[in-house]
PDB file of C-alpha atoms in Angstrom:
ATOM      1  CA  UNK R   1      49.433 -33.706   5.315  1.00  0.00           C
ATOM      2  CA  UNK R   2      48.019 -35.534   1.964  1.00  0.00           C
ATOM      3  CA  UNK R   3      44.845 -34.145   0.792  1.00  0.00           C
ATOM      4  CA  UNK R   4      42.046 -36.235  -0.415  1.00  0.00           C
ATOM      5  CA  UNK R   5      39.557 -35.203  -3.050  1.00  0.00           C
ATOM      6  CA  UNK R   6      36.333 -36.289  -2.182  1.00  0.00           C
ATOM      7  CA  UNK R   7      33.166 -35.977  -4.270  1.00  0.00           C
ATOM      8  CA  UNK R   8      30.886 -33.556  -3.314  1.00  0.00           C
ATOM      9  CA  UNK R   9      28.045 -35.327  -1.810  1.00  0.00           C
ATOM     10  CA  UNK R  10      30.689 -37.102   0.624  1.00  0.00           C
ATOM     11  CA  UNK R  11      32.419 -33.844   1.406  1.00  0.00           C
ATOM     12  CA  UNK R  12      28.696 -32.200   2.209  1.00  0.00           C
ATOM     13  CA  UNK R  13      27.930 -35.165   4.821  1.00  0.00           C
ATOM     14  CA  UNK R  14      31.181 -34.216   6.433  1.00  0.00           C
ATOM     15  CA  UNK R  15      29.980 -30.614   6.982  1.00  0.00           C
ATOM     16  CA  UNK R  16      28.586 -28.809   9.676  1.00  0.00           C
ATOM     17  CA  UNK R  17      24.508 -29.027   9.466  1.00  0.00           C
ATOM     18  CA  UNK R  18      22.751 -25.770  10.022  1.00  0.00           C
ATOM     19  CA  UNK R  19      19.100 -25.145   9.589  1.00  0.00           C
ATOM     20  CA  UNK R  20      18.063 -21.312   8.680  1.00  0.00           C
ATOM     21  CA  UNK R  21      15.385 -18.609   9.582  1.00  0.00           C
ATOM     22  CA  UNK R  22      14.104 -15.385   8.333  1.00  0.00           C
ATOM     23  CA  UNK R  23      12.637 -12.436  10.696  1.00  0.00           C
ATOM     24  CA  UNK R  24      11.080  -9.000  10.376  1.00  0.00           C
ATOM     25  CA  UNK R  25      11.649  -6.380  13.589  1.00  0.00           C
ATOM     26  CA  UNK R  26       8.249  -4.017  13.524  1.00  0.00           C
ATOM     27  CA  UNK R  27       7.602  -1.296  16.086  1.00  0.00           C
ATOM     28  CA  UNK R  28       5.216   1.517  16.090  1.00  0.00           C
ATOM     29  CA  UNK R  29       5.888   4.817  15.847  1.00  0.00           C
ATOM     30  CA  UNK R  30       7.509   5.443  18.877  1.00  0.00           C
ATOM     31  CA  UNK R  31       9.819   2.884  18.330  1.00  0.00           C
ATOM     32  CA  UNK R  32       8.195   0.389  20.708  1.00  0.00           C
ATOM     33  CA  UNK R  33       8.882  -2.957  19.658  1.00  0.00           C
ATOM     34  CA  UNK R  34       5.722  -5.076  18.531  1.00  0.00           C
ATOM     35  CA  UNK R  35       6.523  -8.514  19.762  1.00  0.00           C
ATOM     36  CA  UNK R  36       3.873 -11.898  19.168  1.00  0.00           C
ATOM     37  CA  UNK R  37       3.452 -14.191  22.282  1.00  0.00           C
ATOM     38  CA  UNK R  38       4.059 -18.401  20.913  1.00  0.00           C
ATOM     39  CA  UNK R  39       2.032 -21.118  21.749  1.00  0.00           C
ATOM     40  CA  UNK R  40       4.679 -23.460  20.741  1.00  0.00           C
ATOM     41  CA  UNK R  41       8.102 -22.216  22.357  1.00  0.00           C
ATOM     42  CA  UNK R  42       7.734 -21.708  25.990  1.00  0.00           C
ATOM     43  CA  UNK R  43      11.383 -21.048  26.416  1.00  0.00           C
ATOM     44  CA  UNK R  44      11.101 -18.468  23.497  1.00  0.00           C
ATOM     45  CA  UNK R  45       7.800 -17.149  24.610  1.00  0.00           C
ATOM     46  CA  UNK R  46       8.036 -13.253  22.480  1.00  0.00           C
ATOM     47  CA  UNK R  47       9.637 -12.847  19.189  1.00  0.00           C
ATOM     48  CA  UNK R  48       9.248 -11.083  16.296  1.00  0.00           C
ATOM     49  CA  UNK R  49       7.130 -12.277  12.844  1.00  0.00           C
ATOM     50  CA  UNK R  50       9.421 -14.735  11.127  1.00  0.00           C
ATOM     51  CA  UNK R  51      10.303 -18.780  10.892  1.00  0.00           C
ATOM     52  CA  UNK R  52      12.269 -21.311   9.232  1.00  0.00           C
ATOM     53  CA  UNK R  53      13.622 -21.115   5.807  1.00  0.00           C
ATOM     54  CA  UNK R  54      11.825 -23.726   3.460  1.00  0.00           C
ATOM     55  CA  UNK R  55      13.651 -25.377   0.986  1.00  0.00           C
ATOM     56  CA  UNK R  56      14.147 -23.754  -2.441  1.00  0.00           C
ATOM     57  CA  UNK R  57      13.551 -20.147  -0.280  1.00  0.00           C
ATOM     58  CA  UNK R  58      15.706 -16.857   0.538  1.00  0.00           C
ATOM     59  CA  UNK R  59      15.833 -15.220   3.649  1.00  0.00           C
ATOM     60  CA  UNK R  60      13.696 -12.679   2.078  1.00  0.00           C
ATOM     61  CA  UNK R  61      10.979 -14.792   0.842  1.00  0.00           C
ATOM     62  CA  UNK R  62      10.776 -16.293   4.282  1.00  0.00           C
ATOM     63  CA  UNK R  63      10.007 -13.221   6.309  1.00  0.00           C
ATOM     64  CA  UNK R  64       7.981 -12.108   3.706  1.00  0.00           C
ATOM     65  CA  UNK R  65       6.001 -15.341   3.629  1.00  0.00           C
ATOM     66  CA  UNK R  66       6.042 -16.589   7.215  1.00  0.00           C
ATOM     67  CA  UNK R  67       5.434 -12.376   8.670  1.00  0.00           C
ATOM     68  CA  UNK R  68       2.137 -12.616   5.950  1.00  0.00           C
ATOM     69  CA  UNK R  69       1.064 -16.112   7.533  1.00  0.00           C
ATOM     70  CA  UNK R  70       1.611 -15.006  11.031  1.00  0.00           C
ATOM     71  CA  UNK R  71       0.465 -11.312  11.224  1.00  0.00           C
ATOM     72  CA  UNK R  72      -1.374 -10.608   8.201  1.00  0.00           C
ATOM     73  CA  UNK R  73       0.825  -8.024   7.353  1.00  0.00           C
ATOM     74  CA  UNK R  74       2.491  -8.364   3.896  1.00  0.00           C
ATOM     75  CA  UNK R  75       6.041  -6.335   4.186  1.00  0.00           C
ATOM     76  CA  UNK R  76       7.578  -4.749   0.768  1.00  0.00           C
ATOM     77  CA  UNK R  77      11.215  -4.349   0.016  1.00  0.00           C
ATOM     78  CA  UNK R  78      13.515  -3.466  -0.739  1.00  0.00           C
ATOM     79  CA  UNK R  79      15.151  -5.917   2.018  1.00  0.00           C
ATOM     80  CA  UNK R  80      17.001  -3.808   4.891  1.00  0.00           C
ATOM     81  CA  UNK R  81      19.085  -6.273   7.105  1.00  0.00           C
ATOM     82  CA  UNK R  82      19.141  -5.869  10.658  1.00  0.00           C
ATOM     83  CA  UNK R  83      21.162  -8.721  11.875  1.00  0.00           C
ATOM     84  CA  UNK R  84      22.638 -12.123  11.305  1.00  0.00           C
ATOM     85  CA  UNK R  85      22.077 -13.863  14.144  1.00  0.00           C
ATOM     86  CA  UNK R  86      24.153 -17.543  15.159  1.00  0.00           C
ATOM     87  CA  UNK R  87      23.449 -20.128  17.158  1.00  0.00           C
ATOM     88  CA  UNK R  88      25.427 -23.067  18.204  1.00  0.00           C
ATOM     89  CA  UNK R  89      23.366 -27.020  18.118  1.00  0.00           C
ATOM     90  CA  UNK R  90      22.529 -27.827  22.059  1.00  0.00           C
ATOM     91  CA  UNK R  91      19.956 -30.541  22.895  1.00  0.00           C
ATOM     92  CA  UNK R  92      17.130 -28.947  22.263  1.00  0.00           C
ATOM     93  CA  UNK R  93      18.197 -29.083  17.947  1.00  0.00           C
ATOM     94  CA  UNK R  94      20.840 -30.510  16.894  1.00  0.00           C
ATOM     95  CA  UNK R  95      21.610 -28.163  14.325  1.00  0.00           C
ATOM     96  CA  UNK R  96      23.273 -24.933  14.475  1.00  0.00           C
ATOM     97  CA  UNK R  97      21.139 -22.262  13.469  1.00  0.00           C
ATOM     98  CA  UNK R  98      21.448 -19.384  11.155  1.00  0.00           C
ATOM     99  CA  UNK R  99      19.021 -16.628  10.514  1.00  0.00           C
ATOM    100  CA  UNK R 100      18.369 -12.747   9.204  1.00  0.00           C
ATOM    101  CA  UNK R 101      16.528 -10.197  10.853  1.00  0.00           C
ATOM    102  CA  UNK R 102      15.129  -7.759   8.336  1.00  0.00           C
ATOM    103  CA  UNK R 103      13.676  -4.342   9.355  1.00  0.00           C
ATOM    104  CA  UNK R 104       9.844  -4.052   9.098  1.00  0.00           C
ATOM    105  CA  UNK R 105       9.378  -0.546   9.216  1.00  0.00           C
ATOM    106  CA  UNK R 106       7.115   1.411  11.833  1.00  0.00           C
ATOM    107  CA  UNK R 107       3.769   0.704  11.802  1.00  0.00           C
ATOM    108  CA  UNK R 108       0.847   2.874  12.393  1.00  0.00           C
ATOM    109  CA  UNK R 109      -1.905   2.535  15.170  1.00  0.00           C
ATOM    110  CA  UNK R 110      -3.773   0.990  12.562  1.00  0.00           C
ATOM    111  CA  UNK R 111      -1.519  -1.105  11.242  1.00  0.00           C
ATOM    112  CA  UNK R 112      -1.101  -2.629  14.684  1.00  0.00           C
ATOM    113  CA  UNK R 113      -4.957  -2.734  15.206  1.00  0.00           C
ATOM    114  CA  UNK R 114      -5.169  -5.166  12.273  1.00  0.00           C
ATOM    115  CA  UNK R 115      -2.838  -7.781  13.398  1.00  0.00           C
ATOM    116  CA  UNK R 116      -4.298 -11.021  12.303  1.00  0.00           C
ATOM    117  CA  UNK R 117      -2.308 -13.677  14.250  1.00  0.00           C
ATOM    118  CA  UNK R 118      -2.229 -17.385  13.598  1.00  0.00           C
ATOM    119  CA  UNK R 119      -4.049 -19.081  16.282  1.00  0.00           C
ATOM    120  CA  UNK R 120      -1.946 -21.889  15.683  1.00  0.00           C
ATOM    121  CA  UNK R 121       1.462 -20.597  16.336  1.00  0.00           C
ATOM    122  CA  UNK R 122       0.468 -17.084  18.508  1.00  0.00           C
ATOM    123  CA  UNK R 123      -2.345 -16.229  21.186  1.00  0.00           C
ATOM    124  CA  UNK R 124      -1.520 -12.311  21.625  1.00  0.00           C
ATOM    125  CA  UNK R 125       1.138  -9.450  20.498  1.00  0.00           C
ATOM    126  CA  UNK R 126       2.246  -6.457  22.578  1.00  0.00           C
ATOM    127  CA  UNK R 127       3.749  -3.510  21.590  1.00  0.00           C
ATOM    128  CA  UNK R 128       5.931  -2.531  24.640  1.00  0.00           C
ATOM    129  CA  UNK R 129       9.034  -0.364  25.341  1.00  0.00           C
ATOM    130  CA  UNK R 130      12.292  -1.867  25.018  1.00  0.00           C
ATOM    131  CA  UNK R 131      12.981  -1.844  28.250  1.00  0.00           C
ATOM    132  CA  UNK R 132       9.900  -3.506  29.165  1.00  0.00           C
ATOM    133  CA  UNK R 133      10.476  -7.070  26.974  1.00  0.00           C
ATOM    134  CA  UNK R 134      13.724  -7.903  29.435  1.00  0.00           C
ATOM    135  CA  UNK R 135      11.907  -9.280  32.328  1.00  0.00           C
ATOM    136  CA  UNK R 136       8.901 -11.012  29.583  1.00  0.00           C
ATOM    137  CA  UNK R 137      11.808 -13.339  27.861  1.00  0.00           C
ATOM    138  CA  UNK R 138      15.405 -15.199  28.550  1.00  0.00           C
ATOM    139  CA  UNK R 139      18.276 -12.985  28.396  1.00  0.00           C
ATOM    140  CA  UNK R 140      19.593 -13.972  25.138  1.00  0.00           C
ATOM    141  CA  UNK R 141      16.345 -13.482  23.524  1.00  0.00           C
ATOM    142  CA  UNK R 142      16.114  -9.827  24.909  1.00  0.00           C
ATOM    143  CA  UNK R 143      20.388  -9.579  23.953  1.00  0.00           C
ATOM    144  CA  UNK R 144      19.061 -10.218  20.241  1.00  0.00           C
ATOM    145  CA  UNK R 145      16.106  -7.535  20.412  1.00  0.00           C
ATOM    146  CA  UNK R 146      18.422  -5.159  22.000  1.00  0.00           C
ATOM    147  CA  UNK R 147      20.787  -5.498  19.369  1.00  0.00           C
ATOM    148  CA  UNK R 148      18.435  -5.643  16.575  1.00  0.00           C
ATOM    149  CA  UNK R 149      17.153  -2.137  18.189  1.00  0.00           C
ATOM    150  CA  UNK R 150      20.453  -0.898  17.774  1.00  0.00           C
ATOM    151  CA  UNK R 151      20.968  -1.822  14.275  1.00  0.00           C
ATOM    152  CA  UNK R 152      17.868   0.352  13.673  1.00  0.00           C
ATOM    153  CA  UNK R 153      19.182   2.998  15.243  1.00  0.00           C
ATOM    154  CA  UNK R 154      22.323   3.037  14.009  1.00  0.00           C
ATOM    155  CA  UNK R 155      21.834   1.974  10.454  1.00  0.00           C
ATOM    156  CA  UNK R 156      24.816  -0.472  10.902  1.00  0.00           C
ATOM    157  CA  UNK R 157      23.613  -4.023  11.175  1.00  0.00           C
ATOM    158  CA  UNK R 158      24.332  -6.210  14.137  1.00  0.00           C
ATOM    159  CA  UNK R 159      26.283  -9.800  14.405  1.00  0.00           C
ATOM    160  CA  UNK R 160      25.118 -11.708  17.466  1.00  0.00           C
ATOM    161  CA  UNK R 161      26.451 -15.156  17.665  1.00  0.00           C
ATOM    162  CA  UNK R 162      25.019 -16.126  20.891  1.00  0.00           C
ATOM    163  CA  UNK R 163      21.405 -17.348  20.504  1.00  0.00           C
ATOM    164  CA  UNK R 164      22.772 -20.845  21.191  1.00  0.00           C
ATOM    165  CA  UNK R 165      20.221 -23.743  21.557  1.00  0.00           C
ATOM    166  CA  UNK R 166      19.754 -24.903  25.244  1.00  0.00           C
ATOM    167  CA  UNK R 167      21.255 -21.602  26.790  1.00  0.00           C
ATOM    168  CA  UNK R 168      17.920 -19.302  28.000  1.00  0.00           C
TER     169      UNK R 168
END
């Protein structure tokens, strides 16, 4: 098998195309998972604070940035991972997708009562037992939150390489 040396831009266009995201997982202080409700994603209806990566950003900026824009709530590091989570392109994108889920801490009654969502991109937020979110969202999404739990729990984060596109 000869190998070819292409240059770089040519190689890239070759490559798989992957588009990325940044989270934050909050609860309160039980441990109840605080979850907003999308206007835009009715097959994703709950998820946590978080969004696509913009160009020039880290993972940390993002969920940073887009949990500020979308909550209110401005988190401070240092960065704790959570998860990596994977999905494979389906028809819904056509990219696979790649993303971070960074621990937001517990927040206080307070905290909670302050939530200032974008009424844009959210029309509620519940904080609800764990066990509560599986009947409220597609199995894969509630797969990811239990697993992101975990990873809390545990202090060991979590790979979960089945959020695919097109598979609620």
């Amino acid at each position: 098998m000869s190998r070819v040396w292409l240059p770089p831009e040519e190689y890239a266009e070759q490559l798989m195309k992957a588009t990325g995201f940044a989270c934050v997982h909050f609860t309160d202080e039980r441990d109840r998972p605080v979850q907003l409700h999308s206007l835009y994603s009715p097959a994703h209806p709950w998820h946590m604070p978080g969004g696509t990566m913009e160009p020039g950003e880290r993972p940390w900026e993002t969920a940073v940035r887009e949990c500020h824009e979308e909550t209110g709530i401005t988190v401070s590091g240092p960065p704790r991972l959570l998860a990596a989570v994977y999905g494979l392109p389906g028809e819904e994108w056509p990219y696979s997708t790649m993303g971070l889920i960074f621990d937001g801490g517990r927040l206080s009654d307070a905290q909670i009562q302050g939530i200032t969502l974008d009424p844009e991109e959210h029309d509620e937020f519940r904080v609800l037992p764990l066990e509560a979110w599986g009947p409220l969202m597609p199995a894969q999404d509630f797969a990811r939150l239990n697993a992101v739990t975990k990873a809390r729990r545990t202090g060991v984060a979590e790979y979960f390489d089945t959020w695919d596109w097109g598979e609620a």
